C-alpha positions as a Python dict, from the first residue, in 0.01 Angstrom:
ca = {
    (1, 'X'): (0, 0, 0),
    (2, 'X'): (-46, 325, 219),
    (3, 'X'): (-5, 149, 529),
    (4, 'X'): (344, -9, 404),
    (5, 'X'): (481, 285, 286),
    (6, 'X'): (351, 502, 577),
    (7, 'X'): (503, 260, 829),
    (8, 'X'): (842, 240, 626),
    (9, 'X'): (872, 593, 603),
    (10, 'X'): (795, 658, 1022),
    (11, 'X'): (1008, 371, 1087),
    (12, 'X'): (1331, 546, 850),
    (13, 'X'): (1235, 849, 1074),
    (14, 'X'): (1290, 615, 1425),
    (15, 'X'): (1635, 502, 1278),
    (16, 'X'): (1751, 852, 1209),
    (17, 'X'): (1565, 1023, 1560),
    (18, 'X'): (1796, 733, 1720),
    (19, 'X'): (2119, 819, 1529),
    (20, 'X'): (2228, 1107, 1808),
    (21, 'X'): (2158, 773, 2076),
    (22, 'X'): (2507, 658, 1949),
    (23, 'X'): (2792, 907, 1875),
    (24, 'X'): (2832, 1008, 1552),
    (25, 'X'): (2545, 719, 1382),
    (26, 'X'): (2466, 782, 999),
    (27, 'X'): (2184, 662, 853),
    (28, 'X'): (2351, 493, 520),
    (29, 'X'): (2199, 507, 187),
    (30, 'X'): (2280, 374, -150),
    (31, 'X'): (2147, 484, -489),
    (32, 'X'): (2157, 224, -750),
    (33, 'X'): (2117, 328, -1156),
    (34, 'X'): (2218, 509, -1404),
    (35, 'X'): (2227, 878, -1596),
    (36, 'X'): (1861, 911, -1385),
    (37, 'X'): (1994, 930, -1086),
    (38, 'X'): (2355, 1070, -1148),
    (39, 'X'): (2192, 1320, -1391),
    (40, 'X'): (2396, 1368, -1734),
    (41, 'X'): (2443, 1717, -1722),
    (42, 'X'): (2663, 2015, -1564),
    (43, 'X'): (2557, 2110, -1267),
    (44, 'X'): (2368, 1827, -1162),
    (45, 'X'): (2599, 1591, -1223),
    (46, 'X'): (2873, 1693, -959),
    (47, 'X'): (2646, 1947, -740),
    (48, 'X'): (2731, 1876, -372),
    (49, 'X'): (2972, 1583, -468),
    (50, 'X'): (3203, 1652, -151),
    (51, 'X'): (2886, 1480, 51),
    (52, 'X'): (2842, 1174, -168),
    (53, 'X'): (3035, 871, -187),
    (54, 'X'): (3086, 798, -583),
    (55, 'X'): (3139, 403, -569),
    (56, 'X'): (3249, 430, -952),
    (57, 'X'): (3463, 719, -867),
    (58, 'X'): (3790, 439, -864),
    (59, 'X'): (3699, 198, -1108),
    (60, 'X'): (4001, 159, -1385),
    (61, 'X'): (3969, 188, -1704),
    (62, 'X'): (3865, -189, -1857),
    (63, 'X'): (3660, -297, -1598),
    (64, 'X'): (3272, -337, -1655),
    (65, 'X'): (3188, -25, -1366),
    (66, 'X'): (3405, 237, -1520),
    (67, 'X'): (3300, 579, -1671),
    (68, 'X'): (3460, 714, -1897),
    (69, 'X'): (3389, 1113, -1806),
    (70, 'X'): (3544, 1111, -1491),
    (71, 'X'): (3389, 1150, -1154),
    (72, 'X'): (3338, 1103, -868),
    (73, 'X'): (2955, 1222, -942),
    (74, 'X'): (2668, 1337, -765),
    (75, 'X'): (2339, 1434, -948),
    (76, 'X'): (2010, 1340, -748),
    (77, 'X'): (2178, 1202, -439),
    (78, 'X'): (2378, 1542, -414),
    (79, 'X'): (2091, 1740, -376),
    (80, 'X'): (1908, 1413, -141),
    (81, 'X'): (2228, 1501, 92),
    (82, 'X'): (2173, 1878, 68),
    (83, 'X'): (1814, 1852, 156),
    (84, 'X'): (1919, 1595, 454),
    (85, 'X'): (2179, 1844, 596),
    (86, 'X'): (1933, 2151, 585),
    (87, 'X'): (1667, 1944, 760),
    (88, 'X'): (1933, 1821, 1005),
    (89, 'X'): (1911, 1454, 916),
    (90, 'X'): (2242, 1235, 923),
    (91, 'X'): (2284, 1040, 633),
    (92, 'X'): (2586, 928, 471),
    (93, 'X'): (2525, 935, 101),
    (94, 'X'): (2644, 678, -187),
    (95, 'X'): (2587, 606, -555),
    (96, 'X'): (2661, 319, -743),
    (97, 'X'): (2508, 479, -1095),
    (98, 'X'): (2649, 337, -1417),
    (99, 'X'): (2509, 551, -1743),
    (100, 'X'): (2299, 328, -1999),
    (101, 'X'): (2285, 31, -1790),
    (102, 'X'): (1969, -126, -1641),
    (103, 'X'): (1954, -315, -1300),
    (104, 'X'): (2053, -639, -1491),
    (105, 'X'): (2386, -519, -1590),
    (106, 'X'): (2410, -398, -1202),
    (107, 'X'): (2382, -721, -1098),
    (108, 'X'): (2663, -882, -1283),
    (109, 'X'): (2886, -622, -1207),
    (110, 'X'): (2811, -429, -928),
    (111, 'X'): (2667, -681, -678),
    (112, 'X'): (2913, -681, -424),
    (113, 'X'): (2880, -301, -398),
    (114, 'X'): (2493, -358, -400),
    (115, 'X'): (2453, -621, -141),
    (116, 'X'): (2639, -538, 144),
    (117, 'X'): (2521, -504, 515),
    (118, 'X'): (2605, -114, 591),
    (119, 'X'): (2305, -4, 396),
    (120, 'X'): (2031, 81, 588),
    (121, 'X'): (1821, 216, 270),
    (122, 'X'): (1896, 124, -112),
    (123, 'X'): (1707, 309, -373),
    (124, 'X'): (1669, 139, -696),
    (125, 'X'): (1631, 300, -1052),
    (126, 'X'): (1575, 33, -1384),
    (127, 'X'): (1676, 134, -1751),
    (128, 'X'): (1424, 407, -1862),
    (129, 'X'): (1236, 228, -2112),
    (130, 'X'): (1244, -119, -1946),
    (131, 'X'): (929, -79, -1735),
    (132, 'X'): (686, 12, -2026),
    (133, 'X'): (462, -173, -2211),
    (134, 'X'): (642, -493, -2415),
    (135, 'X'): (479, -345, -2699),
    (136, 'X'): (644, -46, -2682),
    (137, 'X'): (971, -154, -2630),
    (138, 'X'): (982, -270, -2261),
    (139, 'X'): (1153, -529, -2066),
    (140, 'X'): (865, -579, -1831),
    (141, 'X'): (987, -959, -1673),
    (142, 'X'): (1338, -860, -1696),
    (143, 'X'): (1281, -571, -1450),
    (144, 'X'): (1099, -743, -1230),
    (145, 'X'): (1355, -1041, -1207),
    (146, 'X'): (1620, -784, -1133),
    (147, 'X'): (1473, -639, -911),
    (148, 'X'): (1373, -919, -679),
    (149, 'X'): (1750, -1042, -721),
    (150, 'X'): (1855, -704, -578),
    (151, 'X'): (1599, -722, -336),
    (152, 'X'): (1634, -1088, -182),
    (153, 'X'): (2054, -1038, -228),
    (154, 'X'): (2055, -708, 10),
    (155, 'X'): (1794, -851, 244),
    (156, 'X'): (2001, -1167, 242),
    (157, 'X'): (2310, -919, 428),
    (158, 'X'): (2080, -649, 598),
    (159, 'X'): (1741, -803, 657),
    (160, 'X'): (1650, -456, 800),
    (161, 'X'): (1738, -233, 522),
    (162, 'X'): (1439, -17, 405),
    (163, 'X'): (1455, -76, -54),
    (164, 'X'): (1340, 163, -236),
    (165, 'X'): (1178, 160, -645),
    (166, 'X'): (1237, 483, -793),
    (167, 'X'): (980, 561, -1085),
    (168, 'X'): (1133, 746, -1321),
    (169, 'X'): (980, 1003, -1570),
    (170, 'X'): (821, 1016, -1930),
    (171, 'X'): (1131, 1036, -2215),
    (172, 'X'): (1011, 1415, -2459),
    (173, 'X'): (1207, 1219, -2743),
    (174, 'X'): (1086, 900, -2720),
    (175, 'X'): (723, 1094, -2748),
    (176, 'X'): (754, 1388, -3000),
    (177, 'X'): (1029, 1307, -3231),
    (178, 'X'): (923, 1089, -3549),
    (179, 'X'): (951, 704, -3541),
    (180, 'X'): (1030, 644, -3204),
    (181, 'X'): (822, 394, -2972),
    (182, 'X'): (578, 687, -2851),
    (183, 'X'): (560, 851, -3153),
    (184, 'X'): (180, 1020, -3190),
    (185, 'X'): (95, 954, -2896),
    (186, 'X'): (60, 1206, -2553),
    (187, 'X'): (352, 1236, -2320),
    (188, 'X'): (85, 1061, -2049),
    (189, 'X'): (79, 730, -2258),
    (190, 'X'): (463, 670, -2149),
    (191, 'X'): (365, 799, -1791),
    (192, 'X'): (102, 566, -1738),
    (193, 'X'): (322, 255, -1868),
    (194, 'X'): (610, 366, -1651),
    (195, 'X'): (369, 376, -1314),
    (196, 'X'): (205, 68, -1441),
    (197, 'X'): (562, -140, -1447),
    (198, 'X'): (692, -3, -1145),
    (199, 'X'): (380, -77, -951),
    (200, 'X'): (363, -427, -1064),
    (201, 'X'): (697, -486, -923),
    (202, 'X'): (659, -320, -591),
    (203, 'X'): (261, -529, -557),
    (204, 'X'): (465, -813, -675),
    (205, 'X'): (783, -853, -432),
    (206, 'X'): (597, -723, -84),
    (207, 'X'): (926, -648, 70),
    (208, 'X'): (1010, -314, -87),
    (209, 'X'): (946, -39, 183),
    (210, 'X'): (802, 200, -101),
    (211, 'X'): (712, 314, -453),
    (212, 'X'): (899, 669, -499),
    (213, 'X'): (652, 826, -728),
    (214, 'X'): (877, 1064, -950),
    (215, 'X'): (723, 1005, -1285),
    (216, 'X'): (411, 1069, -1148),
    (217, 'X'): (513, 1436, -1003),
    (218, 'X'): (661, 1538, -1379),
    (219, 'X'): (348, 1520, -1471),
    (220, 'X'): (106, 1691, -1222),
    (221, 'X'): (386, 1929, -1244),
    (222, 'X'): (250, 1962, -1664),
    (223, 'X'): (-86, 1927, -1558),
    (224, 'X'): (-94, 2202, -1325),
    (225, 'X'): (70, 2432, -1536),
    (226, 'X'): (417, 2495, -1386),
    (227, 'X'): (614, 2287, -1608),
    (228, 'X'): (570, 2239, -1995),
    (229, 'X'): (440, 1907, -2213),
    (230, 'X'): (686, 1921, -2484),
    (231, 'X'): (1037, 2098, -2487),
    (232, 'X'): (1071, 2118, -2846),
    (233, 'X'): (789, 2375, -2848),
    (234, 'X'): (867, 2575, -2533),
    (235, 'X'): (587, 2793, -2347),
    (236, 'X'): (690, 3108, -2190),
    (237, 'X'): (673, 3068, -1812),
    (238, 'X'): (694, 2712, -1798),
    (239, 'X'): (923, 2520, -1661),
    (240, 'X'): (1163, 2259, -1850),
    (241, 'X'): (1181, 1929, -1689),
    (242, 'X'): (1411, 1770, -1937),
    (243, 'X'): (1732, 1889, -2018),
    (244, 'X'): (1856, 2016, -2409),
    (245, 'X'): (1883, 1602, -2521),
    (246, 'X'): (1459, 1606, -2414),
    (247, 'X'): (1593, 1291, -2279),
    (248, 'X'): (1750, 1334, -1905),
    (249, 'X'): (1684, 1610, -1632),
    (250, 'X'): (1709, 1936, -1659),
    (251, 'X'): (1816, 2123, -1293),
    (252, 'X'): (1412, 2186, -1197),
    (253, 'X'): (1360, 1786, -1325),
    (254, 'X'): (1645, 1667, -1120),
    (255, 'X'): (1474, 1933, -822),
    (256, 'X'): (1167, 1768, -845),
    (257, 'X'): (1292, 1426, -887),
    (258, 'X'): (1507, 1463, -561),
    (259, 'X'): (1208, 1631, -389),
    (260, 'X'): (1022, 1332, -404),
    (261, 'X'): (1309, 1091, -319),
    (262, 'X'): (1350, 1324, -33),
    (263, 'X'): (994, 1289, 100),
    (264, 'X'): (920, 924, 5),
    (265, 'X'): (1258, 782, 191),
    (266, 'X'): (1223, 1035, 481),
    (267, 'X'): (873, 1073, 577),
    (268, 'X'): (974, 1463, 605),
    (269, 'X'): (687, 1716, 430),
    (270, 'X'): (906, 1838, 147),
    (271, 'X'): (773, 2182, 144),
    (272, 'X'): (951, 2225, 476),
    (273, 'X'): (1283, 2287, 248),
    (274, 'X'): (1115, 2620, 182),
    (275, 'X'): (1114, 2865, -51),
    (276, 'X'): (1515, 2932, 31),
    (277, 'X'): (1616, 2605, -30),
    (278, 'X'): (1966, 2601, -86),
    (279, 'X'): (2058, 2337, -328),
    (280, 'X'): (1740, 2556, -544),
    (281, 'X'): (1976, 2826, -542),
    (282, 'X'): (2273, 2689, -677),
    (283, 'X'): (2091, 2541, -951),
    (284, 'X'): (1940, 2829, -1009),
    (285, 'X'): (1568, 2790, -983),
    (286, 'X'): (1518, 2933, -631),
    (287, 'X'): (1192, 3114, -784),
    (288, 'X'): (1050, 2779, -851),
    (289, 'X'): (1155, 2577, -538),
    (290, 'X'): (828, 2619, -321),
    (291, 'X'): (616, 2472, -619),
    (292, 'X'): (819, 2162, -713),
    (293, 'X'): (860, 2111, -318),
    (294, 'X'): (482, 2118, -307),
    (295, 'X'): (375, 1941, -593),
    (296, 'X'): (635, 1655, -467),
    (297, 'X'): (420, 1664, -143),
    (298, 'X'): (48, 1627, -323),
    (299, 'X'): (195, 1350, -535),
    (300, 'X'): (317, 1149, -270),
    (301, 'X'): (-25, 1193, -58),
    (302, 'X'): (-234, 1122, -389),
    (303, 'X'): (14, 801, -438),
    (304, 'X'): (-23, 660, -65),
    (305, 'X'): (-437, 738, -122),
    (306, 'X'): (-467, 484, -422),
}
């Protein structure tokens, strides 16, 4: 699995070293999911939104693709774009993100957005609790059936565009609220089931270009100390990951998310953003921007290792 990933990443790197070759070239990327990756929240939500292209922005009311808060929205792929521009990469940003919905739903209703030549990368984010255990509420076969559709319908228009499986992270209330599906147990247990069903899909298909380890990250970032285990009994000097539902990202959880998009799609170190990151400083975590940056780093080199 290093070796794929490693050679996707340097090869996403070629592409966007050989943009300047032809005037004005964009390396085009699409974001496919929901609330994880649009983020649910004020200021994540619409941070940066100029420099992404909402695809839901449009969509009238009635039709399966429309939102009802209106957009056009950002989140994760806002700060992607801001960490491309300060790095001087040339990307032009999308989102097709539809809140609730898992990559099922995206493929009866979004798949002409989905599978269309002009993306060079697609990243790919499934329903929260689909890729956990059966037994604790997941949709194991499901996911993986949706995502080979996705895979096999954008390779079928771009056979060159670079697909990437976004892990996401650990739900607090799913964990340590009463008589929910990881009640008792320790925030890792949902972790581990979440790495377990993304990494079946990616060792599965063989024709993803890599395994974006964010799920992973939230929790050497609890491990190490810099963020905390459970919201709902804070510790002073920790970091918050989740956001005030213990449910979706908080700004440093949608930081450190991005950070590892960033790194995972672009090859590029992301501890290079530095420690006055910009998008950091809007969101107003700029004091904790060089640690997230690096613990994105030592979880993708610990990932690629395995």
């Amino acid at each position: 699995m290093r070796v794929r990933e490693t050679f996707a990443a340097l090869l996403v790197l070629a592409i966007v070293a050989l943009a300047p070759v032809a005037a004005g070239a964009k390396t085009t990327i699409l974001f496919v999911g929901n609330s994880f990756t649009h983020g649910e929240y004020l200021p994540v939500r619409e941070y940066n939104r100029a420099h992404v292209t909402d695809e839901n922005a449009r969509v009238p009311l009635g039709e399966a693709r429309h939102e009802p808060v209106a957009g056009p929205w950002s989140g994760i792929p806002g700060i992607f774009a801001r960490f491309a521009a300060e790095m001087g990469l040339s990307y032009d940003v999308h989102s097709e993100t539809i809140s609730g919905q898992t990559l099922d739903f995206q493929i009866d209703v979004a798949l002409p957005v989905i599978a269309q030549a002009k993306w060079d990368i697609v990243v790919l984010q499934e329903y929260s609790t689909f890729p956990v255990a059966d037994a604790h509420g997941g949709h194991r076969t499901d996911f993986q059936r949706a995502a080979d559709k996705l895979e096999e319908s954008i390779h079928a228009k771009n056979p060159a565009a670079n697909i990437f499986l976004y892990e996401t992270f650990p739900r607090a209330d799913l964990t340590y609220l009463p008589q929910r599906s990881f009640s008792d147990e320790p925030i890792d247990t949902m972790a581990d089931e979440l790495r377990a069903g993304y990494r079946m899909v990616f060792q599965h298909n063989g024709h993803f270009a890599g395994l974006a380890p964010v799920g992973d990250a939230w929790m050497r970032a609890i491990h190490s100390g810099v963020a905390e285990a459970n919201p709902y009994v804070p510790e002073f000097g920790k970091l918050d990951l989740w956001n005030v539902d213990a449910y979706h990202p908080s700004n440093a959880g949608a930081y450190l998310t991005a950070c590892v998009l960033f790194e995972r799609i672009t090859g590029v170190d992301a501890r290079r953003l530095g420690p006055s990151e910009r998008a950091a400083s809007d969101l107003g975590i700029a004091a904790s921007a060089a640690a997230l940056q690096r613990i994105a780093h030592e979880q993708i080199v610990d990932s690629d290792a395995r």
